[in-house]
Short mmCIF file of C-alpha atoms and ligand atoms in Angstrom, two decimals:
data_model
loop_
_atom_site.label_atom_id
_atom_site.label_comp_id
_atom_site.label_asym_id
_atom_site.label_seq_id
_atom_site.Cartn_x
_atom_site.Cartn_y
_atom_site.Cartn_z
CA MET A 1 25.66 92.20 111.63
CA ASP A 2 26.23 91.33 107.97
CA GLN A 3 27.65 88.04 106.80
CA ARG A 4 31.07 89.42 106.01
CA ARG A 5 31.45 91.19 109.34
CA ARG A 6 30.33 88.03 111.13
CA ARG A 7 32.98 86.02 109.33
CA PHE A 8 35.65 88.56 110.21
CA VAL A 9 34.79 88.80 113.91
CA GLY A 10 34.54 85.02 114.12
CA GLN A 11 38.01 84.55 112.69
CA CYS A 12 39.55 87.17 114.92
CA ALA A 13 37.93 85.71 118.00
CA ALA A 14 39.21 82.27 117.11
CA MET A 15 42.75 83.37 116.35
CA ALA A 16 43.44 86.41 118.42
CA GLY A 17 40.92 86.88 121.19
CA THR A 18 39.09 90.18 121.57
CA SER A 19 41.16 92.87 119.97
CA ALA A 20 41.09 96.40 118.69
CA VAL A 21 41.81 95.19 115.20
CA SER A 22 38.71 93.07 115.37
CA ALA A 23 36.78 96.28 115.90
CA MET A 24 38.14 97.69 112.68
CA ILE A 25 35.40 97.95 110.12
CA GLY A 26 36.77 100.46 107.68
CA ARG A 27 34.16 99.85 104.98
CA ILE A 28 34.36 102.24 102.10
CA PRO A 29 31.43 102.71 99.75
CA ALA A 30 31.67 101.07 96.34
CA GLU A 31 33.27 103.32 93.80
CA ALA A 32 30.58 104.61 91.49
CA ALA A 33 31.43 105.09 87.84
CA PRO A 34 32.98 108.58 87.89
CA ALA A 35 31.26 111.43 86.06
CA GLU A 36 34.70 112.97 85.49
CA PRO A 37 37.43 110.92 83.81
CA LEU A 38 39.19 108.73 86.35
CA ARG A 39 42.57 110.13 87.37
CA ASN A 40 45.35 109.23 89.76
CA TRP A 41 45.86 111.01 93.10
CA ALA A 42 48.03 113.75 91.59
CA GLY A 43 45.65 114.29 88.69
CA ASN A 44 48.52 114.10 86.19
CA TYR A 45 47.52 110.68 84.84
CA ARG A 46 44.16 110.03 83.23
CA TYR A 47 43.28 106.34 83.24
CA SER A 48 42.14 104.83 79.97
CA THR A 49 38.80 103.65 81.31
CA GLY A 50 36.45 104.64 84.12
CA ASN A 51 35.00 101.15 84.26
CA VAL A 52 35.58 100.19 87.92
CA THR A 53 33.99 97.23 89.70
CA SER A 54 34.26 96.83 93.46
CA ALA A 55 34.67 93.39 94.97
CA THR A 56 33.68 92.55 98.53
CA SER A 57 34.73 88.91 98.76
CA LEU A 58 37.25 86.40 97.47
CA ALA A 59 34.47 84.65 95.50
CA GLN A 60 33.61 87.93 93.77
CA VAL A 61 37.26 88.49 92.90
CA GLN A 62 37.50 84.98 91.42
CA ALA A 63 34.30 85.46 89.39
CA PHE A 64 35.59 88.80 88.05
CA VAL A 65 38.95 87.30 87.12
CA ARG A 66 37.33 84.41 85.26
CA LYS A 67 34.98 86.72 83.37
CA HIS A 68 37.54 89.25 82.13
CA GLU A 69 40.16 88.77 79.41
CA ARG A 70 42.21 91.75 80.60
CA PHE A 71 42.01 94.16 83.53
CA LYS A 72 44.04 95.79 86.28
CA VAL A 73 43.56 96.11 90.01
CA LEU A 74 43.37 99.70 91.13
CA GLY A 75 44.69 100.51 94.61
CA THR A 76 44.49 104.00 96.07
CA ARG A 77 45.75 105.54 92.77
CA HIS A 78 48.89 107.08 94.26
CA CYS A 79 51.23 106.10 91.43
CA PHE A 80 52.29 108.91 89.13
CA ASN A 81 52.60 106.79 85.99
CA GLY A 82 50.48 104.25 84.11
CA ILE A 83 51.52 101.16 86.10
CA ALA A 84 47.92 100.67 87.28
CA ASP A 85 46.23 101.64 84.02
CA SER A 86 43.89 99.51 81.93
CA VAL A 87 42.05 100.20 78.69
CA ASP A 88 39.52 97.50 79.57
CA ALA A 89 38.42 97.42 83.20
CA PHE A 90 39.47 97.94 86.80
CA LEU A 91 38.82 95.83 89.85
CA SER A 92 38.88 97.69 93.16
CA LEU A 93 39.36 95.99 96.54
CA ARG A 94 38.80 99.20 98.50
CA GLU A 95 35.86 97.57 100.28
CA MET A 96 38.00 94.65 101.40
CA THR A 97 39.75 96.20 104.39
CA ALA A 98 39.09 93.78 107.25
CA VAL A 99 41.81 92.56 109.53
CA VAL A 100 41.50 88.82 109.22
CA ALA A 101 43.83 87.72 112.00
CA LEU A 102 46.30 89.01 114.51
CA ASP A 103 48.59 86.15 115.49
CA ARG A 104 50.25 87.31 118.70
CA SER A 105 52.67 84.43 119.02
CA ALA A 106 53.82 84.42 115.39
CA LYS A 107 53.80 88.26 115.49
CA THR A 108 51.89 88.66 112.24
CA VAL A 109 48.78 90.47 111.14
CA THR A 110 46.73 89.38 108.13
CA VAL A 111 44.66 92.01 106.39
CA GLU A 112 42.47 92.14 103.32
CA ALA A 113 44.38 93.68 100.45
CA GLY A 114 42.24 96.80 99.99
CA ALA A 115 43.18 98.25 103.38
CA SER A 116 45.46 101.26 103.60
CA TYR A 117 48.19 101.66 106.21
CA GLY A 118 46.08 104.45 107.71
CA GLN A 119 43.26 101.99 108.28
CA LEU A 120 45.46 99.25 109.73
CA CYS A 121 47.85 101.13 112.01
CA PRO A 122 45.72 102.68 114.79
CA PRO A 123 43.85 99.46 115.68
CA LEU A 124 47.08 97.47 115.38
CA ASP A 125 48.71 99.86 117.84
CA ARG A 126 45.76 99.58 120.23
CA ASP A 127 46.43 95.85 120.26
CA GLY A 128 50.04 96.51 121.23
CA PHE A 129 51.70 95.93 117.86
CA ALA A 130 53.50 97.98 115.24
CA LEU A 131 54.93 97.79 111.73
CA HIS A 132 58.64 98.35 111.17
CA ASN A 133 58.19 101.37 108.92
CA LEU A 134 55.79 103.53 106.93
CA ALA A 135 55.91 105.75 103.84
CA SER A 136 55.60 109.54 103.94
CA LEU A 137 51.83 109.38 104.02
CA PRO A 138 49.53 106.68 105.37
CA HIS A 139 46.74 106.82 102.80
CA ILE A 140 48.22 104.33 100.31
CA SER A 141 46.90 100.78 100.02
CA ILE A 142 49.05 98.01 101.49
CA ALA A 143 48.84 95.82 98.37
CA GLY A 144 49.58 98.73 96.02
CA ALA A 145 52.53 99.86 98.13
CA CYS A 146 54.04 96.38 98.29
CA ALA A 147 53.50 95.83 94.54
CA THR A 148 55.85 98.77 93.83
CA ALA A 149 58.32 98.40 96.74
CA THR A 150 57.21 101.57 98.47
CA HIS A 151 59.58 102.55 101.28
CA GLY A 152 60.20 104.85 104.21
CA SER A 153 63.66 105.62 105.57
CA GLY A 154 66.25 104.11 107.91
CA VAL A 155 69.58 102.40 107.28
CA ASP A 156 68.32 99.20 108.89
CA ASN A 157 64.78 99.36 107.54
CA GLY A 158 63.84 97.41 104.43
CA ASN A 159 61.09 98.79 102.22
CA LEU A 160 57.47 98.15 103.24
CA SER A 161 57.22 94.92 101.21
CA THR A 162 59.97 93.35 103.34
CA ALA A 163 57.38 93.10 106.13
CA VAL A 164 55.24 90.78 103.99
CA SER A 165 55.55 87.19 105.17
CA ALA A 166 52.74 85.72 103.04
CA PHE A 167 50.00 86.76 100.66
CA GLU A 168 46.99 85.29 98.95
CA ILE A 169 46.55 85.94 95.24
CA VAL A 170 43.97 85.07 92.60
CA THR A 171 45.83 84.24 89.39
CA ALA A 172 44.64 84.57 85.79
CA GLY A 173 42.67 81.33 85.81
CA GLY A 174 40.78 82.31 88.97
CA ASP A 175 42.79 79.98 91.21
CA VAL A 176 43.71 81.03 94.72
CA LEU A 177 47.40 80.66 95.62
CA THR A 178 49.35 81.52 98.74
CA PHE A 179 52.94 82.66 98.55
CA ALA A 180 54.73 82.37 101.89
CA ARG A 181 58.25 83.19 102.97
CA SER A 182 58.34 79.99 105.04
CA LYS A 183 56.86 77.73 102.33
CA ASP A 184 58.78 78.48 99.13
CA PRO A 185 61.25 81.31 99.73
CA ARG A 186 62.37 81.58 96.08
CA ALA A 187 58.87 81.93 94.64
CA PHE A 188 57.99 84.28 97.49
CA GLN A 189 60.98 86.55 96.84
CA ALA A 190 60.00 86.63 93.17
CA ALA A 191 56.39 87.50 93.79
CA VAL A 192 56.15 90.07 96.59
CA VAL A 193 57.13 93.11 94.52
CA ASN A 194 54.94 92.02 91.63
CA LEU A 195 54.20 95.33 89.83
CA GLY A 196 50.56 94.20 89.62
CA ALA A 197 51.59 91.64 86.98
CA LEU A 198 50.89 88.37 88.78
CA GLY A 199 47.23 88.51 89.74
CA VAL A 200 44.87 90.01 92.31
CA VAL A 201 46.36 90.08 95.78
CA THR A 202 43.47 89.51 98.18
CA LYS A 203 45.17 89.12 101.58
CA VAL A 204 48.52 90.18 102.94
CA THR A 205 50.25 88.92 106.09
CA LEU A 206 52.73 91.36 107.62
CA ASP A 207 55.37 90.93 110.32
CA VAL A 208 54.60 93.00 113.39
CA GLN A 209 56.55 93.84 116.51
CA PRO A 210 55.62 95.22 119.92
CA SER A 211 54.34 98.77 119.69
CA TYR A 212 56.90 101.50 120.22
CA ALA A 213 57.02 105.23 120.83
CA MET A 214 59.00 107.75 118.80
CA ARG A 215 60.04 111.37 118.76
CA GLN A 216 60.84 113.51 115.79
CA ASP A 217 63.40 116.34 115.80
CA VAL A 218 64.07 118.61 112.86
CA TYR A 219 67.30 120.48 112.16
CA LEU A 220 67.64 123.36 109.71
CA ASP A 221 70.36 124.28 107.20
CA LEU A 222 72.84 121.46 107.27
CA PRO A 223 75.80 122.41 105.05
CA MET A 224 76.10 119.93 102.15
CA ALA A 225 79.85 120.15 102.74
CA GLN A 226 79.29 117.93 105.81
CA LEU A 227 78.09 115.01 103.69
CA PRO A 228 81.37 113.64 102.32
CA GLU A 229 82.80 113.09 105.78
CA HIS A 230 79.66 112.50 107.85
CA PHE A 231 77.02 111.00 105.52
CA GLU A 232 76.83 107.65 107.32
CA ALA A 233 76.68 109.26 110.75
CA ILE A 234 73.98 111.69 109.62
CA VAL A 235 71.68 109.07 108.09
CA SER A 236 72.27 106.80 111.09
CA ALA A 237 71.40 109.49 113.63
CA GLY A 238 67.93 108.04 114.09
CA TYR A 239 65.73 105.03 113.34
CA SER A 240 64.53 106.91 110.26
CA VAL A 241 66.23 110.00 108.84
CA SER A 242 65.10 112.19 105.92
CA LEU A 243 67.12 114.98 104.36
CA PHE A 244 65.20 117.65 102.43
CA THR A 245 66.91 120.01 99.99
CA ASP A 246 65.98 122.34 97.13
CA TRP A 247 69.64 122.17 95.97
CA ARG A 248 69.80 125.99 95.85
CA GLN A 249 72.12 127.10 98.65
CA GLY A 250 74.57 124.25 99.15
CA THR A 251 72.51 123.18 102.17
CA ILE A 252 70.20 120.43 103.26
CA ASN A 253 67.29 122.69 104.21
CA GLU A 254 65.87 120.25 106.79
CA VAL A 255 66.93 117.03 108.46
CA TRP A 256 64.09 115.03 110.03
CA VAL A 257 65.40 112.61 112.66
CA LYS A 258 62.88 110.06 113.93
CA ARG A 259 64.05 108.14 116.98
CA ARG A 260 62.51 105.29 118.91
CA VAL A 261 62.07 106.04 122.59
CA GLU A 262 62.19 103.09 124.96
CA LYS A 263 60.11 103.11 128.17
CA GLY A 264 61.71 105.36 130.76
CA GLN A 265 64.31 106.65 128.30
CA SER A 266 64.73 110.39 127.99
CA LEU A 267 66.30 111.72 124.83
CA THR A 268 67.14 115.28 123.93
CA ALA A 269 67.83 117.13 120.69
CA SER A 270 71.39 118.16 120.13
CA PRO A 271 71.88 121.97 119.95
CA ASP A 272 74.17 121.45 116.97
CA PHE A 273 73.73 118.73 114.33
CA TYR A 274 76.77 118.77 112.04
CA GLY A 275 76.39 122.52 111.71
CA ALA A 276 72.57 122.48 111.47
CA ARG A 277 70.42 124.11 114.17
CA PRO A 278 67.30 122.66 115.80
CA ALA A 279 63.98 123.98 114.45
CA THR A 280 62.03 125.99 117.01
CA ALA A 281 58.58 125.01 115.75
CA ASN A 282 57.03 122.26 113.61
CA VAL A 283 57.96 122.68 109.96
CA HIS A 284 56.72 121.40 106.59
CA PRO A 285 59.31 119.73 104.30
CA ILE A 286 58.93 122.84 102.14
CA VAL A 287 59.80 125.38 104.78
CA GLU A 288 57.50 128.12 103.47
CA LEU A 289 54.39 125.92 103.79
CA SER A 290 52.24 125.52 106.89
CA ALA A 291 53.13 122.54 109.08
CA GLU A 292 49.57 121.95 110.24
CA ASN A 293 49.26 118.72 108.24
CA CYS A 294 52.66 117.42 109.30
CA THR A 295 53.26 114.89 112.04
CA GLU A 296 54.27 116.25 115.42
CA GLN A 297 57.93 117.28 115.79
CA MET A 298 59.89 119.19 118.48
CA GLY A 299 60.73 115.96 120.30
CA VAL A 300 57.15 115.30 121.39
CA VAL A 301 56.89 111.56 122.06
CA GLY A 302 54.03 109.71 120.36
CA PRO A 303 53.04 106.41 118.77
CA TRP A 304 55.11 105.01 115.88
CA TYR A 305 52.34 105.48 113.30
CA GLU A 306 52.08 109.19 114.12
CA ARG A 307 55.81 109.82 113.75
CA LEU A 308 57.04 107.57 110.90
CA PRO A 309 54.96 109.30 108.18
CA HIS A 310 55.61 112.98 107.53
CA PHE A 311 51.91 113.71 107.09
CA ARG A 312 49.11 113.12 109.54
CA MET A 313 46.60 110.32 109.21
CA GLY A 314 43.69 112.70 109.73
CA PHE A 315 44.77 114.83 106.81
CA THR A 316 43.31 113.09 103.77
CA PRO A 317 44.37 114.81 100.59
CA SER A 318 42.25 113.56 97.70
CA SER A 319 44.72 114.93 95.17
CA GLY A 320 47.91 116.91 95.02
CA LYS A 321 49.25 119.30 92.42
CA GLU A 322 52.68 117.76 92.09
CA LEU A 323 54.70 115.13 90.25
CA GLN A 324 57.19 112.73 91.76
CA SER A 325 60.30 110.86 90.59
CA GLU A 326 62.69 108.82 92.68
CA TYR A 327 65.99 107.13 91.94
CA PHE A 328 67.84 104.45 93.93
CA VAL A 329 71.61 104.03 94.05
CA ALA A 330 73.82 101.92 96.29
CA ARG A 331 74.44 103.64 99.62
CA SER A 332 78.16 103.23 99.04
CA ASN A 333 77.73 105.68 96.12
CA ALA A 334 75.49 108.07 98.06
CA VAL A 335 77.79 111.07 98.29
CA ASP A 336 78.91 110.85 94.65
CA ALA A 337 75.31 110.48 93.50
CA ILE A 338 74.22 113.50 95.55
CA ARG A 339 77.10 115.50 94.05
CA ALA A 340 76.03 114.39 90.57
CA VAL A 341 72.52 115.74 91.09
CA GLU A 342 73.85 118.91 92.69
CA ARG A 343 75.78 119.60 89.49
CA LEU A 344 72.38 119.77 87.75
CA ARG A 345 70.82 122.16 90.21
CA ASP A 346 70.30 124.96 87.66
CA HIS A 347 68.19 122.53 85.63
CA VAL A 348 66.50 120.86 88.60
CA SER A 349 65.66 123.64 91.08
CA PRO A 350 63.39 125.80 88.87
CA HIS A 351 60.95 122.88 88.48
CA LEU A 352 61.34 121.39 91.93
CA MET A 353 59.20 121.69 95.04
CA ILE A 354 61.60 119.64 97.19
CA THR A 355 64.03 116.71 97.13
CA GLU A 356 64.08 114.11 99.88
CA LEU A 357 67.03 111.80 100.52
CA ARG A 358 66.27 108.56 102.35
CA THR A 359 68.11 105.29 103.03
CA ILE A 360 66.68 101.79 102.71
CA ALA A 361 68.21 98.46 103.76
CA ALA A 362 69.01 95.84 101.12
CA ASP A 363 66.44 93.09 100.51
CA ASP A 364 66.08 89.91 98.50
CA LEU A 365 62.86 90.71 96.63
CA TRP A 366 63.57 90.31 92.93
CA MET A 367 61.96 93.43 91.50
CA SER A 368 62.73 95.71 94.45
CA PRO A 369 65.00 98.68 93.61
CA CYS A 370 66.89 97.75 96.80
CA TYR A 371 67.50 94.15 95.69
CA LYS A 372 70.83 93.08 97.24
CA ARG A 373 71.79 96.73 97.64
CA PRO A 374 71.67 98.96 100.76
CA SER A 375 70.30 102.05 99.05
CA LEU A 376 69.98 105.80 98.97
CA ALA A 377 66.75 107.04 97.37
CA ILE A 378 66.90 110.48 95.77
CA HIS A 379 63.36 111.75 95.53
CA PHE A 380 62.03 114.74 93.60
CA THR A 381 58.65 116.36 94.22
CA TRP A 382 58.19 118.43 91.08
CA LYS A 383 55.86 121.26 90.19
CA GLN A 384 53.15 119.87 87.96
CA ASP A 385 54.77 120.79 84.65
CA TRP A 386 55.38 117.53 82.79
CA PRO A 387 56.90 119.08 79.63
CA ALA A 388 59.59 120.72 81.79
CA VAL A 389 60.11 117.71 84.07
CA ARG A 390 60.35 115.38 81.09
CA LYS A 391 63.39 117.32 79.90
CA VAL A 392 65.15 117.18 83.26
CA LEU A 393 64.65 113.47 84.01
CA PRO A 394 67.00 112.18 81.27
CA MET A 395 69.70 114.55 82.57
CA ILE A 396 69.39 113.13 86.07
CA GLU A 397 69.25 109.59 84.74
CA ARG A 398 72.41 110.20 82.68
CA GLU A 399 74.29 111.61 85.68
CA LEU A 400 73.22 108.67 87.83
CA ALA A 401 73.81 105.99 85.16
CA PRO A 402 77.35 105.19 86.41
CA PHE A 403 75.69 104.12 89.69
CA GLN A 404 73.35 101.66 87.96
CA VAL A 405 70.41 103.76 89.04
CA ARG A 406 67.00 102.12 89.44
CA PRO A 407 63.79 104.19 89.37
CA HIS A 408 60.78 103.91 91.70
CA TRP A 409 58.20 101.77 89.89
CA GLY A 410 55.32 104.06 90.84
CA LYS A 411 56.88 107.40 89.88
CA LEU A 412 57.96 109.20 86.71
CA PHE A 413 61.10 108.14 84.84
CA THR A 414 62.38 107.94 81.26
CA ILE A 415 65.06 105.22 81.48
CA PRO A 416 64.87 103.11 78.28
CA SER A 417 63.47 99.64 78.85
CA ALA A 418 66.60 97.68 77.89
CA GLN A 419 68.64 99.66 80.40
CA LEU A 420 65.95 99.33 83.03
CA GLN A 421 65.74 95.56 82.61
CA SER A 422 69.52 95.23 82.73
CA ARG A 423 69.51 96.89 86.16
CA TYR A 424 67.31 94.07 87.52
CA GLU A 425 69.28 90.86 87.38
CA MET A 426 66.15 88.84 88.22
CA CYS A 427 63.96 90.48 85.58
CA ALA A 428 64.04 87.49 83.19
CA PRO A 429 63.11 84.88 85.83
CA PHE A 430 60.42 87.28 87.12
CA LYS A 431 58.89 87.33 83.65
CA GLN A 432 59.02 83.52 83.57
CA LEU A 433 57.05 83.43 86.80
CA VAL A 434 54.52 85.88 85.36
CA ALA A 435 54.20 83.71 82.22
CA GLU A 436 53.52 80.68 84.41
CA HIS A 437 50.67 82.35 86.28
CA ASP A 438 49.37 84.65 83.56
CA PRO A 439 50.20 82.97 80.23
CA ARG A 440 47.83 85.16 78.18
CA GLY A 441 48.77 88.52 79.69
CA LYS A 442 45.51 89.18 81.53
CA PHE A 443 47.32 91.56 83.89
CA ARG A 444 49.69 93.06 81.34
CA ASN A 445 49.13 96.69 80.41
CA ALA A 446 50.95 99.32 78.34
CA PHE A 447 53.29 100.19 81.24
CA LEU A 448 54.42 96.59 81.68
CA SER A 449 54.69 96.04 77.91
CA THR A 450 56.83 99.14 77.51
CA HIS A 451 59.13 98.66 80.47
CA LEU A 452 59.45 94.89 80.84
CA TYR A 453 58.70 93.40 77.44
CA LYS A 454 60.29 95.74 74.86
C1 LIG B 1 51.66 111.91 98.09
C2 LIG B 1 52.41 110.64 97.84
C3 LIG B 1 53.37 110.24 98.71
C4 LIG B 1 54.11 109.08 98.47
N1 LIG B 1 55.07 108.70 99.36
C5 LIG B 1 55.85 107.63 99.10
C6 LIG B 1 56.89 107.24 99.98
O1 LIG B 1 57.08 107.83 101.05
N2 LIG B 1 57.66 106.19 99.62
C7 LIG B 1 57.49 105.52 98.47
O2 LIG B 1 58.24 104.58 98.18
N3 LIG B 1 56.45 105.81 97.63
C8 LIG B 1 55.64 106.85 97.93
N4 LIG B 1 54.61 107.15 97.07
C9 LIG B 1 54.33 106.26 95.95
C10 LIG B 1 53.28 105.20 96.34
O3 LIG B 1 53.55 104.64 97.56
C11 LIG B 1 53.25 104.09 95.32
O4 LIG B 1 52.98 104.64 94.09
C12 LIG B 1 52.22 102.97 95.66
O5 LIG B 1 52.31 101.96 94.70
C13 LIG B 1 50.83 103.48 95.71
O6 LIG B 1 49.93 102.47 96.07
P1 LIG B 1 48.44 102.50 95.48
O7 LIG B 1 47.60 101.56 96.21
O8 LIG B 1 47.99 103.91 95.39
O9 LIG B 1 48.74 101.92 94.04
P2 LIG B 1 48.04 102.15 92.62
O10 LIG B 1 48.66 103.30 91.96
O11 LIG B 1 46.58 102.15 92.73
O12 LIG B 1 48.57 100.79 91.95
C14 LIG B 1 49.94 100.50 91.90
C15 LIG B 1 50.16 99.08 91.39
O13 LIG B 1 49.74 98.14 92.37
C16 LIG B 1 48.83 97.23 91.77
N5 LIG B 1 47.89 96.79 92.78
C17 LIG B 1 47.24 97.55 93.69
N6 LIG B 1 46.47 96.77 94.47
C18 LIG B 1 46.65 95.50 94.04
C19 LIG B 1 46.13 94.23 94.44
N7 LIG B 1 45.26 94.11 95.43
N8 LIG B 1 46.54 93.14 93.75
C20 LIG B 1 47.42 93.22 92.74
N9 LIG B 1 47.94 94.40 92.33
C21 LIG B 1 47.56 95.51 92.97
C22 LIG B 1 48.19 98.01 90.64
O14 LIG B 1 47.62 97.17 89.66
C23 LIG B 1 49.39 98.77 90.12
O15 LIG B 1 50.15 97.92 89.29
C24 LIG B 1 53.84 108.30 97.31
C25 LIG B 1 52.83 108.69 96.43
C26 LIG B 1 52.11 109.85 96.69
C27 LIG B 1 51.03 110.27 95.76
#
């Protein structure tokens, strides 16, 4: 047993007793310098350097931070823009995936920041605990997801970073700080969605709850005409609801309703869902594609972590030929915002693979797109044709401007920086906090300079 593993098991035994999470090893080999240029998951973004160093301990992270003038932490590379990019060097925590502690009475789990949700969830479930929500796929790193306010769906579900109750971070000087919800709520709210600008997050503590079962039912061809009157009822029909449309036929092509199933409870699918009909087999969000990589549907009950994402854990795409954009508006403007995008369908649909509409609860995290605003997220999975997509995005952004639209930090957008900053009322104090912890811009890159400092 190596030193690191011994430390990990020792801590778990002390804090949590024998547990499935303590059996989680999840070590990933160090990333070798790539022969090919280093790209993001979608392949659309080429990073400015292939110089990646892997850390395996807090001490190594601190030493790296002290040695380097400028660098960025690279997560699982699922962002579609340059938010993670560096011209100098990358630090990867992909080898730091251990579960440090499961605190059953406080209902929290603490995990090293390189772990992905896919690595954390199955052992957490075996120990009888669950997270409140997940994104569409489980392969993203927890620290990277929380840095950009990644979300799932559900009117009562905050984005994934709202589950963070504390985190450990190495700041520009190499010091180790802990931000905790219970210790200094204001600093904590400022720092959770940190856009990678504050330092290297090394550990994250997440709220957990008793494990739960879910079922997923899909309905086909919901008339868009149902939305004005029934939008709230439709998006509240389950714990997590996603609406998929290509905007072509005046219909929501698919409605995915994910419901929690309590012990002994038997639920059924309604034969008619606001004019939509139940699917008769598993489907992919793009109806023509095979559903083999999608999570189980047709009302089959299963664990939360195999129903909340749309794509299976076991399916590990290393890249995807697509682009993504996503825009957040207040849920009170949902129907008008959907209508505004529908008006653009002749511009949007030719370049689109699929749109997904999801709801997210309001939060109090300063740089979250859902800050103080129960939200609708309008997502676009585009064909990988950036010249065409780049022309459509300003049209969408113009149509959604009256709703004070905020873009997803990890996806593609063209909103000018002054407008973007004006949509985040806590942007200026966030930058003050960054200046306090990173006075010389060690973690600043071109993305942050362009969008936060111009
Ligand atoms: C196929 C696909 C599906 C997606 N589905 C969803 C979805 O359902 N919902 C949604 O909201 N988003 C979704 N996304 C977007 C994705 O969740 C975000 O882009 C997320 O930030 C990706 O995390 P990452 O680890 O890959 O981050 P990276 O792209 O590697 O990095 C993102 C940022 O986090 C910082 N960072 C990463 N780790 C650390 C650390 N340890 N310390 C400090 N900073 C760090 C980086 O420096 C960078 O600034 C999806 C993306 C893809 C490709």
